[in-house]
Amino acid sequence: NITSAVILVSGADARVTDNTISVGVGTIDGILIQAAGALIDGNSILGLGASGTGRGIVVDSGAGTLGGIQITNNLVDGFGGTGILIDPVFGPSVVGNTVINVGGNGIEIVDATGNVTVLNNSVGNVGGKGVYVHGVNDTSVDVITIGGNGIGEIGNTIGGTGIDVEVVAAGGTIGGNSLAGVYGDGIYLSGSSAAWTISDNSVSVAGVGSNGIHAVGVSNLAITDNFFAGKNLSANGIYVDSGSATLTNVLVSGNAVTGFNSLTDQLQEE
């Protein structure tokens, strides 16, 4: 619905910068982009609180795939839906944003192609997942980079998984992120046969049964030099599950794990 946002952009190479947007209806989105090459930078997008269905920033390609989208240095605060939603885009870049007090996921990227970059964002007090990348229509030569993000450091609550990457062909890196107050798994990765490196993350989970990291059916995986802290002994610090696949080339090295099931702190394969 093209009338569902305070700011709607449907022309190519648009710049939406340095605006303060106060959304007065809980079902309305803050910014809706339906154009290639758009830059959304330095905006403050303020909703009515974590209720309703409105979203802070939405990039909607419709039947096609937009390219060249940059979402940088924005504040999204107080929406019932997802804070930043991208669906689908070629090579999206989400950098330096703050997303807080939303009922859905903090940052969600659906069916992207090309390289996906999620760097240096702050996400907190969200009802869903902190960062969620899924259904990506990429190839094994594309790269997904999720790094330097603070998940749960502001607001101190992530209702779902902290960082969740599912059903992707691309490989990539999840590195240098700090996660706290996460009630789902800290990091969840599934469905990729390309190379992945999970390194230098600090992960503190708060949920009963929440794993520090849970990888399912992922070969060519390195989990190195991370810190995982748990809240309950019924979960695993590092859980590598073969699922229906046969795993190869899995490295688990140099991690510090505390507060989880002492029998399965290091590695579990089924």
PDB file of N, CA, C and O in Angstrom, residues 43-46 56-57 71-79 83-84 94-102 106-107 119-124 126 149-150 154-155:
ATOM      1  N   ASN A  43      18.393   9.765   9.662  1.00  0.00           N
ATOM      2  CA  ASN A  43      17.018  10.093  10.034  1.00  0.00           C
ATOM      3  C   ASN A  43      16.680   9.571  11.431  1.00  0.00           C
ATOM      4  O   ASN A  43      17.199   8.542  11.864  1.00  0.00           O
ATOM      5  N   SER A  44      15.784  10.280  12.117  1.00  0.00           N
ATOM      6  CA  SER A  44      15.191   9.802  13.368  1.00  0.00           C
ATOM      7  C   SER A  44      13.741   9.462  13.086  1.00  0.00           C
ATOM      8  O   SER A  44      12.950  10.344  12.703  1.00  0.00           O
ATOM      9  N   ILE A  45      13.398   8.183  13.229  1.00  0.00           N
ATOM     10  CA  ILE A  45      12.062   7.702  12.885  1.00  0.00           C
ATOM     11  C   ILE A  45      11.422   7.195  14.168  1.00  0.00           C
ATOM     12  O   ILE A  45      11.843   6.180  14.725  1.00  0.00           O
ATOM     13  N   LEU A  46      10.410   7.891  14.638  1.00  0.00           N
ATOM     14  CA  LEU A  46       9.852   7.664  15.966  1.00  0.00           C
ATOM     15  C   LEU A  46       8.408   7.188  15.861  1.00  0.00           C
ATOM     16  O   LEU A  46       7.568   7.869  15.251  1.00  0.00           O
ATOM     17  N   GLY A  56       9.772   0.707  10.960  1.00  0.00           N
ATOM     18  CA  GLY A  56      10.529   1.950  10.886  1.00  0.00           C
ATOM     19  C   GLY A  56      10.972   2.299   9.483  1.00  0.00           C
ATOM     20  O   GLY A  56      10.609   3.346   8.939  1.00  0.00           O
ATOM     21  N   ILE A  57      11.789   1.425   8.868  1.00  0.00           N
ATOM     22  CA  ILE A  57      12.274   1.606   7.500  1.00  0.00           C
ATOM     23  C   ILE A  57      11.981   0.326   6.729  1.00  0.00           C
ATOM     24  O   ILE A  57      12.347  -0.762   7.179  1.00  0.00           O
ATOM     25  N   ILE A  71      21.413   1.927   3.989  1.00  0.00           N
ATOM     26  CA  ILE A  71      20.661   2.396   5.149  1.00  0.00           C
ATOM     27  C   ILE A  71      21.672   2.633   6.255  1.00  0.00           C
ATOM     28  O   ILE A  71      22.232   1.682   6.817  1.00  0.00           O
ATOM     29  N   THR A  72      21.933   3.895   6.559  1.00  0.00           N
ATOM     30  CA  THR A  72      23.054   4.235   7.436  1.00  0.00           C
ATOM     31  C   THR A  72      22.671   5.301   8.464  1.00  0.00           C
ATOM     32  O   THR A  72      21.953   6.257   8.159  1.00  0.00           O
ATOM     33  N   ASN A  73      23.137   5.097   9.687  1.00  0.00           N
ATOM     34  CA  ASN A  73      23.131   6.132  10.730  1.00  0.00           C
ATOM     35  C   ASN A  73      21.740   6.653  11.075  1.00  0.00           C
ATOM     36  O   ASN A  73      21.571   7.825  11.418  1.00  0.00           O
ATOM     37  N   ASN A  74      20.740   5.785  11.012  1.00  0.00           N
ATOM     38  CA  ASN A  74      19.380   6.178  11.375  1.00  0.00           C
ATOM     39  C   ASN A  74      19.026   5.704  12.783  1.00  0.00           C
ATOM     40  O   ASN A  74      19.579   4.720  13.274  1.00  0.00           O
ATOM     41  N   LEU A  75      18.091   6.401  13.415  1.00  0.00           N
ATOM     42  CA  LEU A  75      17.478   5.967  14.667  1.00  0.00           C
ATOM     43  C   LEU A  75      16.056   5.519  14.376  1.00  0.00           C
ATOM     44  O   LEU A  75      15.265   6.288  13.811  1.00  0.00           O
ATOM     45  N   VAL A  76      15.745   4.276  14.752  1.00  0.00           N
ATOM     46  CA  VAL A  76      14.375   3.756  14.664  1.00  0.00           C
ATOM     47  C   VAL A  76      13.942   3.392  16.074  1.00  0.00           C
ATOM     48  O   VAL A  76      14.564   2.553  16.729  1.00  0.00           O
ATOM     49  N   ASP A  77      12.863   3.997  16.552  1.00  0.00           N
ATOM     50  CA  ASP A  77      12.463   3.830  17.949  1.00  0.00           C
ATOM     51  C   ASP A  77      10.941   3.763  18.044  1.00  0.00           C
ATOM     52  O   ASP A  77      10.241   4.685  17.630  1.00  0.00           O
ATOM     53  N   GLY A  78      10.426   2.607  18.567  1.00  0.00           N
ATOM     54  CA  GLY A  78       9.024   2.550  18.932  1.00  0.00           C
ATOM     55  C   GLY A  78       8.065   2.117  17.839  1.00  0.00           C
ATOM     56  O   GLY A  78       7.125   2.856  17.510  1.00  0.00           O
ATOM     57  N   PHE A  79       8.270   0.895  17.295  1.00  0.00           N
ATOM     58  CA  PHE A  79       7.362   0.360  16.282  1.00  0.00           C
ATOM     59  C   PHE A  79       6.940  -1.058  16.664  1.00  0.00           C
ATOM     60  O   PHE A  79       7.701  -1.798  17.263  1.00  0.00           O
ATOM     61  N   GLY A  83      12.045  -3.242  12.843  1.00  0.00           N
ATOM     62  CA  GLY A  83      12.678  -1.924  12.814  1.00  0.00           C
ATOM     63  C   GLY A  83      13.126  -1.531  11.420  1.00  0.00           C
ATOM     64  O   GLY A  83      12.734  -0.488  10.890  1.00  0.00           O
ATOM     65  N   ILE A  84      13.969  -2.378  10.794  1.00  0.00           N
ATOM     66  CA  ILE A  84      14.435  -2.164   9.418  1.00  0.00           C
ATOM     67  C   ILE A  84      14.194  -3.453   8.654  1.00  0.00           C
ATOM     68  O   ILE A  84      14.716  -4.500   9.020  1.00  0.00           O
ATOM     69  N   VAL A  94      23.598  -2.156   5.527  1.00  0.00           N
ATOM     70  CA  VAL A  94      22.914  -1.608   6.707  1.00  0.00           C
ATOM     71  C   VAL A  94      23.994  -1.332   7.745  1.00  0.00           C
ATOM     72  O   VAL A  94      24.540  -2.259   8.348  1.00  0.00           O
ATOM     73  N   VAL A  95      24.320  -0.062   7.954  1.00  0.00           N
ATOM     74  CA  VAL A  95      25.505   0.298   8.726  1.00  0.00           C
ATOM     75  C   VAL A  95      25.188   1.440   9.687  1.00  0.00           C
ATOM     76  O   VAL A  95      24.611   2.474   9.296  1.00  0.00           O
ATOM     77  N   GLY A  96      25.572   1.259  10.962  1.00  0.00           N
ATOM     78  CA  GLY A  96      25.574   2.354  11.916  1.00  0.00           C
ATOM     79  C   GLY A  96      24.219   2.816  12.388  1.00  0.00           C
ATOM     80  O   GLY A  96      24.082   3.949  12.874  1.00  0.00           O
ATOM     81  N   ASN A  97      23.202   1.975  12.295  1.00  0.00           N
ATOM     82  CA  ASN A  97      21.860   2.349  12.729  1.00  0.00           C
ATOM     83  C   ASN A  97      21.601   1.931  14.180  1.00  0.00           C
ATOM     84  O   ASN A  97      22.234   1.015  14.701  1.00  0.00           O
ATOM     85  N   THR A  98      20.655   2.607  14.807  1.00  0.00           N
ATOM     86  CA  THR A  98      20.178   2.238  16.132  1.00  0.00           C
ATOM     87  C   THR A  98      18.699   1.881  16.032  1.00  0.00           C
ATOM     88  O   THR A  98      17.889   2.682  15.542  1.00  0.00           O
ATOM     89  N   VAL A  99      18.376   0.665  16.470  1.00  0.00           N
ATOM     90  CA  VAL A  99      16.986   0.195  16.443  1.00  0.00           C
ATOM     91  C   VAL A  99      16.621  -0.226  17.858  1.00  0.00           C
ATOM     92  O   VAL A  99      17.263  -1.110  18.442  1.00  0.00           O
ATOM     93  N   ILE A 100      15.586   0.389  18.420  1.00  0.00           N
ATOM     94  CA  ILE A 100      15.230   0.122  19.804  1.00  0.00           C
ATOM     95  C   ILE A 100      13.712   0.186  19.964  1.00  0.00           C
ATOM     96  O   ILE A 100      13.023   0.909  19.236  1.00  0.00           O
ATOM     97  N   ASN A 101      13.211  -0.620  20.906  1.00  0.00           N
ATOM     98  CA  ASN A 101      11.793  -0.600  21.285  1.00  0.00           C
ATOM     99  C   ASN A 101      10.877  -0.957  20.116  1.00  0.00           C
ATOM    100  O   ASN A 101       9.958  -0.214  19.759  1.00  0.00           O
ATOM    101  N   VAL A 102      11.136  -2.128  19.518  1.00  0.00           N
ATOM    102  CA  VAL A 102      10.257  -2.604  18.452  1.00  0.00           C
ATOM    103  C   VAL A 102       9.714  -3.977  18.820  1.00  0.00           C
ATOM    104  O   VAL A 102      10.381  -4.770  19.484  1.00  0.00           O
ATOM    105  N   GLY A 106      14.711  -6.695  14.884  1.00  0.00           N
ATOM    106  CA  GLY A 106      15.421  -5.428  14.807  1.00  0.00           C
ATOM    107  C   GLY A 106      15.770  -5.064  13.377  1.00  0.00           C
ATOM    108  O   GLY A 106      15.303  -4.058  12.835  1.00  0.00           O
ATOM    109  N   ILE A 107      16.620  -5.895  12.732  1.00  0.00           N
ATOM    110  CA  ILE A 107      17.013  -5.721  11.331  1.00  0.00           C
ATOM    111  C   ILE A 107      16.737  -7.044  10.627  1.00  0.00           C
ATOM    112  O   ILE A 107      17.234  -8.083  11.054  1.00  0.00           O
ATOM    113  N   LEU A 119      26.736  -3.922   9.531  1.00  0.00           N
ATOM    114  CA  LEU A 119      27.890  -3.538  10.332  1.00  0.00           C
ATOM    115  C   LEU A 119      27.546  -2.427  11.326  1.00  0.00           C
ATOM    116  O   LEU A 119      26.819  -1.478  11.001  1.00  0.00           O
ATOM    117  N   ASN A 120      28.078  -2.566  12.545  1.00  0.00           N
ATOM    118  CA  ASN A 120      28.138  -1.476  13.522  1.00  0.00           C
ATOM    119  C   ASN A 120      26.767  -0.890  13.865  1.00  0.00           C
ATOM    120  O   ASN A 120      26.631   0.305  14.105  1.00  0.00           O
ATOM    121  N   ASN A 121      25.761  -1.747  13.898  1.00  0.00           N
ATOM    122  CA  ASN A 121      24.435  -1.314  14.330  1.00  0.00           C
ATOM    123  C   ASN A 121      24.223  -1.630  15.808  1.00  0.00           C
ATOM    124  O   ASN A 121      24.848  -2.541  16.357  1.00  0.00           O
ATOM    125  N   SER A 122      23.314  -0.878  16.439  1.00  0.00           N
ATOM    126  CA  SER A 122      22.906  -1.143  17.818  1.00  0.00           C
ATOM    127  C   SER A 122      21.432  -1.515  17.815  1.00  0.00           C
ATOM    128  O   SER A 122      20.601  -0.767  17.277  1.00  0.00           O
ATOM    129  N   VAL A 123      21.128  -2.670  18.412  1.00  0.00           N
ATOM    130  CA  VAL A 123      19.751  -3.163  18.433  1.00  0.00           C
ATOM    131  C   VAL A 123      19.412  -3.571  19.858  1.00  0.00           C
ATOM    132  O   VAL A 123      20.164  -4.330  20.486  1.00  0.00           O
ATOM    133  N   GLY A 124      18.281  -3.083  20.387  1.00  0.00           N
ATOM    134  CA  GLY A 124      17.921  -3.451  21.746  1.00  0.00           C
ATOM    135  C   GLY A 124      16.441  -3.320  22.025  1.00  0.00           C
ATOM    136  O   GLY A 124      15.724  -2.563  21.359  1.00  0.00           O
ATOM    137  N   VAL A 126      13.940  -5.530  21.613  1.00  0.00           N
ATOM    138  CA  VAL A 126      13.105  -5.970  20.497  1.00  0.00           C
ATOM    139  C   VAL A 126      12.423  -7.281  20.871  1.00  0.00           C
ATOM    140  O   VAL A 126      12.984  -8.118  21.577  1.00  0.00           O
ATOM    141  N   ASN A 149      28.330  -5.340  15.544  1.00  0.00           N
ATOM    142  CA  ASN A 149      27.011  -4.926  16.016  1.00  0.00           C
ATOM    143  C   ASN A 149      26.869  -5.138  17.521  1.00  0.00           C
ATOM    144  O   ASN A 149      27.410  -6.101  18.078  1.00  0.00           O
ATOM    145  N   GLY A 150      26.137  -4.238  18.170  1.00  0.00           N
ATOM    146  CA  GLY A 150      25.785  -4.392  19.575  1.00  0.00           C
ATOM    147  C   GLY A 150      24.335  -4.827  19.668  1.00  0.00           C
ATOM    148  O   GLY A 150      23.424  -4.047  19.346  1.00  0.00           O
ATOM    149  N   ILE A 154      21.795  -1.965  24.319  1.00  0.00           N
ATOM    150  CA  ILE A 154      20.834  -0.927  24.698  1.00  0.00           C
ATOM    151  C   ILE A 154      19.478  -1.607  24.838  1.00  0.00           C
ATOM    152  O   ILE A 154      19.124  -2.479  24.058  1.00  0.00           O
ATOM    153  N   GLY A 155      18.730  -1.248  25.847  1.00  0.00           N
ATOM    154  CA  GLY A 155      17.449  -1.903  26.072  1.00  0.00           C
ATOM    155  C   GLY A 155      17.570  -3.258  26.736  1.00  0.00           C
ATOM    156  O   GLY A 155      16.666  -3.706  27.417  1.00  0.00           O
TER     157      GLY A 155
END
